[in-house]
CSV table of C-alpha atoms in Angstrom, one decimal:
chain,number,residue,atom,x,y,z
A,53,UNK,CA,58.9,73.1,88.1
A,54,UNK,CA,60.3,69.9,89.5
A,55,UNK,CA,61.7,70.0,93.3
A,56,UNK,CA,65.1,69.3,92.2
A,57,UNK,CA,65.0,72.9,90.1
A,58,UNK,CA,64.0,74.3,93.7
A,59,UNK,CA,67.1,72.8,95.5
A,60,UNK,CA,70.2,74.7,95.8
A,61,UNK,CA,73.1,74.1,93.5
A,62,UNK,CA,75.3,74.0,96.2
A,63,UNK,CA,75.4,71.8,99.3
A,64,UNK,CA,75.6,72.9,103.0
A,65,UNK,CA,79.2,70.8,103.3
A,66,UNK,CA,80.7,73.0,100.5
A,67,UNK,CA,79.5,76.0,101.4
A,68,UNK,CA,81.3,75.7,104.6
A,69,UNK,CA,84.1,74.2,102.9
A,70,UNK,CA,83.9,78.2,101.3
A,71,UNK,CA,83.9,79.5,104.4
A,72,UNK,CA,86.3,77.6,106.0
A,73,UNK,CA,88.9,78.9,103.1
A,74,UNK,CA,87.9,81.5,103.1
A,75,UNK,CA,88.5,81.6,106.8
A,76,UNK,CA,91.7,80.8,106.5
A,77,UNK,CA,92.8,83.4,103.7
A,78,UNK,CA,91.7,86.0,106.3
A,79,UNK,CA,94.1,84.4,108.9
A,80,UNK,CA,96.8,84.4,106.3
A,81,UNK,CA,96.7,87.8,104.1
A,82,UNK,CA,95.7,89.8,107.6
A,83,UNK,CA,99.4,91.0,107.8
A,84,UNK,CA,99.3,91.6,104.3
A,85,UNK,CA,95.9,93.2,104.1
A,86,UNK,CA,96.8,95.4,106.8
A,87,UNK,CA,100.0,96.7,105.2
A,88,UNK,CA,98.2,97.3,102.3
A,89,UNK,CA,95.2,99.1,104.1
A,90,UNK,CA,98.4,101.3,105.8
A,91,UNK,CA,99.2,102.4,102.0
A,92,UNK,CA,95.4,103.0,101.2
A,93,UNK,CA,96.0,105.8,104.3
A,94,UNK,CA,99.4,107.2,103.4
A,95,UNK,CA,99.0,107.2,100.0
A,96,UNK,CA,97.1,109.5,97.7
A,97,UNK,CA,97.6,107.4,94.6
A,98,UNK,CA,95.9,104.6,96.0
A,99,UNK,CA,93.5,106.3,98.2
A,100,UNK,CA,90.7,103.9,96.1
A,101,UNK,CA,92.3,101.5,97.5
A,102,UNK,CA,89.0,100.7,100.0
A,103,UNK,CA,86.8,100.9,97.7
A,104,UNK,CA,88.3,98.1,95.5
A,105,UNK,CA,87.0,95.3,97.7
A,106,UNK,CA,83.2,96.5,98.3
A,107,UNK,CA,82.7,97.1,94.5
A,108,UNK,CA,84.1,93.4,93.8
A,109,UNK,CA,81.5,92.1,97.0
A,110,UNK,CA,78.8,93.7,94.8
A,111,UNK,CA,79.5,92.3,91.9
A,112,UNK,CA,79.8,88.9,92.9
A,113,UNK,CA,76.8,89.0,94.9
A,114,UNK,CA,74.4,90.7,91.9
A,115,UNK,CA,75.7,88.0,90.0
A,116,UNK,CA,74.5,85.0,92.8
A,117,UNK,CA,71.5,84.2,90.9
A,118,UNK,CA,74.3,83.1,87.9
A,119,UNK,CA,76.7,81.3,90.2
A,120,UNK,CA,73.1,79.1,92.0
A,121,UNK,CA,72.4,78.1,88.2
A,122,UNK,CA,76.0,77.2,87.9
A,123,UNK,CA,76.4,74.9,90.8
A,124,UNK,CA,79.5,73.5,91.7
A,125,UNK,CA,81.9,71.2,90.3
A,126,UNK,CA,85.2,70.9,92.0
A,127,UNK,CA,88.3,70.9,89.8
A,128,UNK,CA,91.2,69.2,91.1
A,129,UNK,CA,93.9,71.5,89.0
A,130,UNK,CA,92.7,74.3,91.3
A,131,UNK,CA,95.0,73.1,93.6
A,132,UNK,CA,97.9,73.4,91.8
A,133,UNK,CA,96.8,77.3,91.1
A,134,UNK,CA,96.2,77.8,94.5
A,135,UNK,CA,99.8,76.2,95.5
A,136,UNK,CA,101.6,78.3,93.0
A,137,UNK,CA,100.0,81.7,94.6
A,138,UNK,CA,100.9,79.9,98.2
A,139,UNK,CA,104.2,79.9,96.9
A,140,UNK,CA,104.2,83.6,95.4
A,141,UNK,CA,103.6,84.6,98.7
A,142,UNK,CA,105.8,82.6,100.3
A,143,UNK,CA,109.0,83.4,98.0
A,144,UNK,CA,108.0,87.4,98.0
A,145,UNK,CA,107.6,86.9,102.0
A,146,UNK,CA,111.0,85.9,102.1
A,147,UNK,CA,112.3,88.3,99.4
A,148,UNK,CA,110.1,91.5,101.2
A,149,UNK,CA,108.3,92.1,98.2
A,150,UNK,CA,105.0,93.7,98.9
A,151,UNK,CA,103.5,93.7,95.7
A,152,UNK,CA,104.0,89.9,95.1
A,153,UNK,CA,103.0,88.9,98.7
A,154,UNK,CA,99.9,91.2,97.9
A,155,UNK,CA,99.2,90.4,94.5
A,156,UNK,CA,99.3,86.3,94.9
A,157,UNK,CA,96.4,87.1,97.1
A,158,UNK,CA,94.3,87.4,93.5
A,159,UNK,CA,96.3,83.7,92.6
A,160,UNK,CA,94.8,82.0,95.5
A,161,UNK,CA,91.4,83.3,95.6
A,162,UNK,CA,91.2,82.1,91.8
A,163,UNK,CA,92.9,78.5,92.6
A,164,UNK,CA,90.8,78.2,95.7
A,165,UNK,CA,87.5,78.8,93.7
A,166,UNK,CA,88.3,76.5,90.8
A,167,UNK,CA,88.9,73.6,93.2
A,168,UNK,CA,85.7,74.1,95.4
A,169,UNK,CA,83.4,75.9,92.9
A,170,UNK,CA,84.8,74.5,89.2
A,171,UNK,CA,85.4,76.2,85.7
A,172,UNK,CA,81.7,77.2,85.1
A,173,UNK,CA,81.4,79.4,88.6
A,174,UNK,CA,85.7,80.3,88.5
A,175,UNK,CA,84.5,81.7,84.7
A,176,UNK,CA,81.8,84.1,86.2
A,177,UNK,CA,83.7,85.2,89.3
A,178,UNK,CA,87.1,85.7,86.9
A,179,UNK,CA,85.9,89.7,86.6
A,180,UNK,CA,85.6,90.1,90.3
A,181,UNK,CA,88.8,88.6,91.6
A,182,UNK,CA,91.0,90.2,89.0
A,183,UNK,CA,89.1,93.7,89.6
A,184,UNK,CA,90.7,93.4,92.8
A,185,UNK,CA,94.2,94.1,91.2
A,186,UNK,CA,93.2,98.0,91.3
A,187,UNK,CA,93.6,97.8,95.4
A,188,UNK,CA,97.4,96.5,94.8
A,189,UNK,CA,100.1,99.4,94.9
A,190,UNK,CA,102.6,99.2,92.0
A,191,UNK,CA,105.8,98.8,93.3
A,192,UNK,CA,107.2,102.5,93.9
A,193,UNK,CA,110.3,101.8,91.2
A,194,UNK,CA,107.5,100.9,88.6
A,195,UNK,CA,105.5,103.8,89.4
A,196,UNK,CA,108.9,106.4,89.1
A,197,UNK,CA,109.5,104.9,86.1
A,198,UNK,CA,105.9,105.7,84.4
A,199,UNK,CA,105.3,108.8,86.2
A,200,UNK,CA,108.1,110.6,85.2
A,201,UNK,CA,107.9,109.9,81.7
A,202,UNK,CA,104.1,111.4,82.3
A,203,UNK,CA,104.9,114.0,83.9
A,204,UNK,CA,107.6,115.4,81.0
A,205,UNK,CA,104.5,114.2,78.5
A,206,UNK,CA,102.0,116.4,80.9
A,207,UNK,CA,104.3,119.1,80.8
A,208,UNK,CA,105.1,119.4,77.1
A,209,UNK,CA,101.4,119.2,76.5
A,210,UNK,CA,100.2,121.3,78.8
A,211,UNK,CA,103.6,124.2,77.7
A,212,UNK,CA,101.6,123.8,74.3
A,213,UNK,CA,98.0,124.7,75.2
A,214,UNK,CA,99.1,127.6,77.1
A,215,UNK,CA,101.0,128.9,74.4
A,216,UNK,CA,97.6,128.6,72.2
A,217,UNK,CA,95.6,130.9,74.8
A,218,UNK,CA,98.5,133.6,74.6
A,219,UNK,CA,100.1,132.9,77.9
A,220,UNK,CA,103.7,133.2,77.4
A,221,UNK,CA,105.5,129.9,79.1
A,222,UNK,CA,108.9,128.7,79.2
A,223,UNK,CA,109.3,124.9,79.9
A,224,UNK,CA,112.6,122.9,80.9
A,225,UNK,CA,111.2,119.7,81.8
A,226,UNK,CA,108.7,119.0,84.1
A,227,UNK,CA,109.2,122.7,85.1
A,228,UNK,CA,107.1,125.4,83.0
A,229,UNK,CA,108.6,128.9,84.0
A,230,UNK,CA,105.4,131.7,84.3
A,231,UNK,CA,105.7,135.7,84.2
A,232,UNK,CA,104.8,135.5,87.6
A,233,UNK,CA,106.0,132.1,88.7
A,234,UNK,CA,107.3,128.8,88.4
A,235,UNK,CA,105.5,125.4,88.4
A,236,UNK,CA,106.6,122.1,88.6
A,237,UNK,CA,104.8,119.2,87.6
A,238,UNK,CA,105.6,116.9,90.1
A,239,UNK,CA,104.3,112.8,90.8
A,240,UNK,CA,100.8,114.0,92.1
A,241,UNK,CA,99.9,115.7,88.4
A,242,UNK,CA,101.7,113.3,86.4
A,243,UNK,CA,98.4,111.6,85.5
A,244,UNK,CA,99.1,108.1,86.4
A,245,UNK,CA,96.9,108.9,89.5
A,246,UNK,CA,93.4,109.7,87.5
A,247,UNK,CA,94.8,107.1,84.8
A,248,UNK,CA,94.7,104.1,88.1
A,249,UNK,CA,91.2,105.9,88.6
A,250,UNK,CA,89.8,105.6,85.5
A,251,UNK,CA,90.7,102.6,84.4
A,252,UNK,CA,89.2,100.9,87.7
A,253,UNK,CA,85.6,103.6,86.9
A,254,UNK,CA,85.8,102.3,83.4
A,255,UNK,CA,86.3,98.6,84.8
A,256,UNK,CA,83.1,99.0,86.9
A,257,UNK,CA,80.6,101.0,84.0
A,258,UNK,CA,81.8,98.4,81.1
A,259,UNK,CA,80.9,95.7,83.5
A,260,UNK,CA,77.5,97.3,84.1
A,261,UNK,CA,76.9,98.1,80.8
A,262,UNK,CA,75.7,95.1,79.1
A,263,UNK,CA,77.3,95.9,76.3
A,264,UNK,CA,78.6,93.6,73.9
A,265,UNK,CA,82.4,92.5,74.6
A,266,UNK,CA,83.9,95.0,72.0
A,267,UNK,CA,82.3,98.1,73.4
A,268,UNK,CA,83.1,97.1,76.9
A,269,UNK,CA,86.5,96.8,75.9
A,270,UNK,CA,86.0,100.3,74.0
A,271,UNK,CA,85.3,101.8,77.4
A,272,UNK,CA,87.7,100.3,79.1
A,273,UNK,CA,90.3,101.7,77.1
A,274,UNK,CA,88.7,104.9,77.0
A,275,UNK,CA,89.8,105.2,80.5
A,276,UNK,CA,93.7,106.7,79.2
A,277,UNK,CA,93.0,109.3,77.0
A,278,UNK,CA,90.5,110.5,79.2
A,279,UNK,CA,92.5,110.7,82.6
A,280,UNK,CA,95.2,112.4,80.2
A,281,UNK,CA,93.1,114.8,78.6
A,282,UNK,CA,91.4,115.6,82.1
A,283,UNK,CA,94.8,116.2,83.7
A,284,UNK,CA,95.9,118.7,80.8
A,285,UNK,CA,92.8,120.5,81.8
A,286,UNK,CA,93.7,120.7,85.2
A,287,UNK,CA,97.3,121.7,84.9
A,288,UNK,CA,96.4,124.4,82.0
A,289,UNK,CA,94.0,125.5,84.2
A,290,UNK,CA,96.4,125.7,87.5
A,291,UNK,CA,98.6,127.3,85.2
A,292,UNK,CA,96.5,129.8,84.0
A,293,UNK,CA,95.3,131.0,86.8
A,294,UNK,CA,98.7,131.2,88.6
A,295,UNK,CA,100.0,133.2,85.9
A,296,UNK,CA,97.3,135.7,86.9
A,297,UNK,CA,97.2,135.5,90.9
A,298,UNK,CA,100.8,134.3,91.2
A,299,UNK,CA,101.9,130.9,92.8
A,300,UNK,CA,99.8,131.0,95.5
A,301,UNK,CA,96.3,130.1,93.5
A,302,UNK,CA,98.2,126.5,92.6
A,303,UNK,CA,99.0,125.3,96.0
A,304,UNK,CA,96.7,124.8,99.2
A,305,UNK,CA,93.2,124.5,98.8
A,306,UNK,CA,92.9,125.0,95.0
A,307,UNK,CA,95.2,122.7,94.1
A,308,UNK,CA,93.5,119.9,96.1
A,309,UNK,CA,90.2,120.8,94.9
A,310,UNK,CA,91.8,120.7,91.3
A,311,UNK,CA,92.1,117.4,91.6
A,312,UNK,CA,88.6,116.4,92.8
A,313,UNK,CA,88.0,119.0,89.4
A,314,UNK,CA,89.8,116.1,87.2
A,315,UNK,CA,88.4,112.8,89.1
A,316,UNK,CA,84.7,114.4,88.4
A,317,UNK,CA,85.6,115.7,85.1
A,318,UNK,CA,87.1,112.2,84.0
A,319,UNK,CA,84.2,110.5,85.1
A,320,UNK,CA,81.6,112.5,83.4
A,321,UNK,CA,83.8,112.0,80.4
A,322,UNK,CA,83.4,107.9,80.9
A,323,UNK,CA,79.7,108.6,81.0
A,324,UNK,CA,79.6,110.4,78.4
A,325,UNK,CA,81.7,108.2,76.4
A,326,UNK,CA,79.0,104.8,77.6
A,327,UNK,CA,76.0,106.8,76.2
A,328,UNK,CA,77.7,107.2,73.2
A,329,UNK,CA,78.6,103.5,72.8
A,330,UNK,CA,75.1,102.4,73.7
A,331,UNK,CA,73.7,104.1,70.3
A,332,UNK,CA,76.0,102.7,68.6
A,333,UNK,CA,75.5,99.0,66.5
């Protein structure tokens, strides 16, 4: 092996350039970053939130061996990327939107890596920096809009398969009226919780598969029927039992651990579903 194989790809100088920008971001997003880690806190749909980051770290770093073979060649149009998510954040700054100050975040990080790093590394880390998407909080006028819609598709569902196990139901809405109670399928067990879950599980396993690019895609998508179908469990289930021990078995204690019930369930589902895929041609 010749001693130029044994050098580094990339040079001290722009490996501190990295850091430097890197640096920098830090010094920027903080306000951002900590407004967003406030959600992660307050808010049970993005309670994954923290998580979002250290899976990303991981993947870039189990990947370093790729990115050294790739070296570095800086692309000048980088800059312009990384100007345009300046100016996201800038223009939602001014407008107080949190999702596009947050979300220009991803911009920059992939403008600032094409013009230090080039196309070949930018292509390798493109999985990585978009993965970190999952840790941005839809706006909550976005959400409203798809969870409500969810929750009168979670309901009608769900007003079905009890009906099939003989448990006489009465729905008007997203309300299904018991013998001995009422329930209300409210944002929380809409579904668009474990469906945010899955799809960012389903990002991570396809990724580790090493599967071709259909099946990957396969499992990615896999990631919606599954949450749905794991949350129709869950509510027949809540509702089942509360039409038995009355309304107190579907709130407290039970209901939270119903919905560490669908997160498991949904994920053994996903596993299922990548052994499946890796028998198949």
């Amino acid at each position: 092996m010749s001693a130029d194989a044994l050098q580094p790809r990339f040079r001290p100088a722009e490996i501190a350039c990295l850091l430097l920008v890197l640096a920098a971001l830090i010094g920027l997003y903080f306000p951002v970053l900590a407004s967003m880690a406030q959600d992660w806190a307050t808010n049970d749909n993005y309670s994954h939130g923290y998580f979002i980051p250290l899976i990303s770290a991981y993947m870039i770093f189990s990947m370093r061996d790729e990115l050294h073979k790739a070296g570095s060649s800086p692309a000048n149009w980088g800059l312009l990327v990384l100007l345009l998510g300046l100016g996201q954040l800038y223009l939602a700054k001014v407008g107080s939107e949190y999702f596009l100050q947050r979300s220009s975040l991803i911009i920059v990080l992939l403008g600032g890596t094409l013009f230090i790093l080039g196309t070949a590394a930018t292509r390798k880390l493109l999985l990585p920096i978009a993965y970190l998407i999952f840790m941005v909080p839809l706006p909550a006028i976005l959400w409203n809009k798809i969870a409500f819609p969810m929750q009168l598709f979670s309901s009608a569902i769900t007003e079905d398969v009890i009906r099939l196990i003989g448990i006489p139901v009465f729905r008007e809405g997203n309300v299904l009226h018991l013998a001995q109670t009422t329930l209300e399928v409210v944002d929380a067990c809409s579904g668009l919780r474990s469906l945010t879950t899955m799809f960012a599980l389903s990002a991570v396993l396809a990724w580790l598969s090493g599967y071709p690019a259909w099946k990957k895609w396969l499992l990615f998508f896999a990631a919606a029927p599954i949450a749905i179908f794991a949350n129709i469990v869950r509510l027949t289930g809540t509702a089942g039992l509360a039409s038995i021990y009355g309304e107190q078995v579907a709130q407290g204690f039970l209901h939270d651990f119903s919905g560490l019930f669908t997160f498991v369930l949904g994920l053994l589902l996903l596993l299922l579903t990548s052994r499946f895929l890796r028998g198949k041609t």
